[in-house]
Short mmCIF file of C-alpha atoms in Angstrom, two decimals:
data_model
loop_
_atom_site.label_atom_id
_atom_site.label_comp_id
_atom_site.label_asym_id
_atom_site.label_seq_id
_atom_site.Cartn_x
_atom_site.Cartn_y
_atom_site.Cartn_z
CA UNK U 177 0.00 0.00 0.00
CA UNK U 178 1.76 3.49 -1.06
CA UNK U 179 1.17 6.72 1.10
CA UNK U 180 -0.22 9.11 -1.30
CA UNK U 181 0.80 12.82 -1.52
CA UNK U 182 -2.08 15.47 -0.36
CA UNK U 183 -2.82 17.63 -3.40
CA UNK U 184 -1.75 20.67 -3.51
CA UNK U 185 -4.51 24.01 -3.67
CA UNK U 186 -4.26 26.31 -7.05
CA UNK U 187 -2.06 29.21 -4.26
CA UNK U 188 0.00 26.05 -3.28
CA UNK U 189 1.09 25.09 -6.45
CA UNK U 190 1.74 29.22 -7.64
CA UNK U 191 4.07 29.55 -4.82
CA UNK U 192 5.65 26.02 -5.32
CA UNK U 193 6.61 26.85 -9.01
CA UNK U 194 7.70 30.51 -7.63
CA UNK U 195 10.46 28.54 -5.41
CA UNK U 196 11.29 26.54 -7.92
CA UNK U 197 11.77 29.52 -10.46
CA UNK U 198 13.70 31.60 -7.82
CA UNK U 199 16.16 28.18 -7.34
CA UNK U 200 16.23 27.53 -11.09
CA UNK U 201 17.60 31.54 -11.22
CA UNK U 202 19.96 31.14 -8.26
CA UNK U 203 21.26 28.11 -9.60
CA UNK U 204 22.01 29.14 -13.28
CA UNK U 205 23.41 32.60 -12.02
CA UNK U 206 25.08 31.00 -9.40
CA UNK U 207 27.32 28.88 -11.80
CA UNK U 208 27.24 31.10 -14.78
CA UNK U 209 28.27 34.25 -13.03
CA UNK U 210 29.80 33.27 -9.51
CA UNK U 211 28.67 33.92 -5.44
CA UNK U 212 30.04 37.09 -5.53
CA UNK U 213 28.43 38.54 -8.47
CA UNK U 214 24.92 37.12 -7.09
CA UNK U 215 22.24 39.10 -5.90
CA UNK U 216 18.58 39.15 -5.08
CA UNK U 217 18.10 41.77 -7.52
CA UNK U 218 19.51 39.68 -10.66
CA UNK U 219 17.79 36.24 -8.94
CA UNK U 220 14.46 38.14 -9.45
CA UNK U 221 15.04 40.37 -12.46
CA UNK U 222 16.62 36.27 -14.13
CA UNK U 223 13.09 34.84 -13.00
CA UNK U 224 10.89 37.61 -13.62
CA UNK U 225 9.47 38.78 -10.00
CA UNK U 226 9.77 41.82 -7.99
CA UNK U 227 11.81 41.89 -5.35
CA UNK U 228 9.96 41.19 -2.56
CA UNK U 229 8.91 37.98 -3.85
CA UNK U 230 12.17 36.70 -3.33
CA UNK U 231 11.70 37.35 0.76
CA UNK U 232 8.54 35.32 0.57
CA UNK U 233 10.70 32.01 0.28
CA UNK U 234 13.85 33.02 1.19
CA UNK U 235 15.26 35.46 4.43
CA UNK U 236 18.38 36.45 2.88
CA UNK U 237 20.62 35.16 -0.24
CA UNK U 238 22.57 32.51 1.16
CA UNK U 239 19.33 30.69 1.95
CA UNK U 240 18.76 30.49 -2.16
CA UNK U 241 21.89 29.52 -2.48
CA UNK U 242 22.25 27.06 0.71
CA UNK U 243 18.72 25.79 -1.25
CA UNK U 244 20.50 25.33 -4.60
CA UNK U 245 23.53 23.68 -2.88
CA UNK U 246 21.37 21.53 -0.32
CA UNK U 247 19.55 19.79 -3.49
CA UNK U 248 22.71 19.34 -5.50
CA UNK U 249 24.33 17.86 -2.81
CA UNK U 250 21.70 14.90 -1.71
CA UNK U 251 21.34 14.18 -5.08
CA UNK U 252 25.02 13.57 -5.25
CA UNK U 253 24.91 11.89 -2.21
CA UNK U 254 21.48 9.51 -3.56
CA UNK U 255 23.51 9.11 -6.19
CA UNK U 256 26.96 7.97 -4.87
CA UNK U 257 24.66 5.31 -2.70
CA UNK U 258 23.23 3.93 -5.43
CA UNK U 259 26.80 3.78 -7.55
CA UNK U 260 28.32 1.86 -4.95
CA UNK U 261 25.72 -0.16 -3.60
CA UNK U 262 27.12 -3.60 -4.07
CA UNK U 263 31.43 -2.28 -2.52
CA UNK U 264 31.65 -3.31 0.66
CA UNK U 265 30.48 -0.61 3.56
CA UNK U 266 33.87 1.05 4.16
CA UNK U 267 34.79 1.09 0.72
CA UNK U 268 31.84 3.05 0.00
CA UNK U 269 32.49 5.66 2.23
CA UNK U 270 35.79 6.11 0.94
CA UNK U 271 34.50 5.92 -1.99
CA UNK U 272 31.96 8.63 -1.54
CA UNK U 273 34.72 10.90 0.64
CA UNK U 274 36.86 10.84 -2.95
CA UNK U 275 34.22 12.11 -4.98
CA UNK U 276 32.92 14.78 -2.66
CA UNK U 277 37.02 16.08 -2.86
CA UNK U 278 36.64 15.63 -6.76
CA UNK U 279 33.58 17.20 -6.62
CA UNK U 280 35.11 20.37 -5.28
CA UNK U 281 38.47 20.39 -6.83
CA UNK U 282 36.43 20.57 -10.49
CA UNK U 283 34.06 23.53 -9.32
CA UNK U 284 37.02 25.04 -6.91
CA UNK U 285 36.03 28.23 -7.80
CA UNK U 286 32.73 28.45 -6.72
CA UNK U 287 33.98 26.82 -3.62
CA UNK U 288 36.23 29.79 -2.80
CA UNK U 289 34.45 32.47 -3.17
CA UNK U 290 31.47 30.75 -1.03
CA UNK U 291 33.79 29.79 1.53
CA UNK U 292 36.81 31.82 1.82
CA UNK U 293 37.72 35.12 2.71
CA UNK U 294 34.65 37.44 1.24
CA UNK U 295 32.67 34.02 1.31
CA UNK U 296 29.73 33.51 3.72
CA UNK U 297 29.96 32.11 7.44
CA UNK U 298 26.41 31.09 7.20
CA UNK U 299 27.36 28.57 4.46
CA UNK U 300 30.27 27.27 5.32
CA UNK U 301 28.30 26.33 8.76
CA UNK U 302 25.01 24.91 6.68
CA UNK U 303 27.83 22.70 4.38
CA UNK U 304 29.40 21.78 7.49
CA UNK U 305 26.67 20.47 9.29
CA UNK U 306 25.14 18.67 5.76
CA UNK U 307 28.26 16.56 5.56
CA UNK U 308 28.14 15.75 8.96
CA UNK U 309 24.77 15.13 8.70
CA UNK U 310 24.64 13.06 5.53
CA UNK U 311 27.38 10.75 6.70
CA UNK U 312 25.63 10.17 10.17
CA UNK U 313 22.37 9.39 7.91
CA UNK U 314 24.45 6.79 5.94
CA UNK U 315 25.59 5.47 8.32
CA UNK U 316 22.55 4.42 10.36
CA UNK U 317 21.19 3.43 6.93
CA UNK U 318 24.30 0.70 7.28
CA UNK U 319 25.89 2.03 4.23
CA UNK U 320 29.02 2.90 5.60
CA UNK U 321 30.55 1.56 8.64
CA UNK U 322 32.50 3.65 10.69
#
């Protein structure tokens, strides 16, 4: 027996495909033109709504970007479980340590300017705990063994 989803309401939905728009803009401005380049102002003038919208979903910028980041990185993470299902449990947290490295080697320079000098505190933190997090989650889930 599946668990089905509630519907969503007509204002629901409108407000569901506004957050995904404003994420959509973050993200594509976000890799095209850098973190330090980014503001609200060109997340909302790239998606088409005033500014204000924006603070409906978000409280400041790095929550759209933590947002953007957040869903890249469990996706990554889904998918680095699934890669490696059948490597033994250690293995596959190696395994998954080496491409989160990798990972940030190839897009080093969005790393830096997120996270060093003129980066943002409140990201580093929110990356921070998500890889702790993520790794505690695996492991419960018994794929990796400490």
């Amino acid at each position: 027996m599946s668990v089905k989803e509630p519907l969503l309401n007509r204002a629901q939905r409108r407000k569901q495909r506004t957050y995904e728009c404003l994420l959509n803009a973050t993200d594509h401005l976000l890799h095209n033109n850098g973190y330090t380049s980014l503001t609200v102002r060109k997340i909302t003038d790239y998606a088409d709504f005033g500014h204000g919208t924006f603070y409906l979903h978000f409280n400041n910028l790095d929550d759209a970007v933590w947002a953007v980041l957040e869903r890249h990185a469990t996706a990554v993470n889904e998918g680095m479980v699934k890669q490696w299902a059948a490597e033994p449990p250690r293995r596959r947290a190696y395994l998954s340590w080496v491409q989160i490295f990798q990972f940030v080697e190839q897009t080093s320079d969005l790393f830096l300017q997120m996270f060093c000098k003129n980066g943002s505190a409140q990201l580093i933190q929110a990356y921070q705990n998500w890889l702790a997090y993520s790794h505690q989650m695996n492991m419960e889930a018994g794929a990796y063994q400490p």
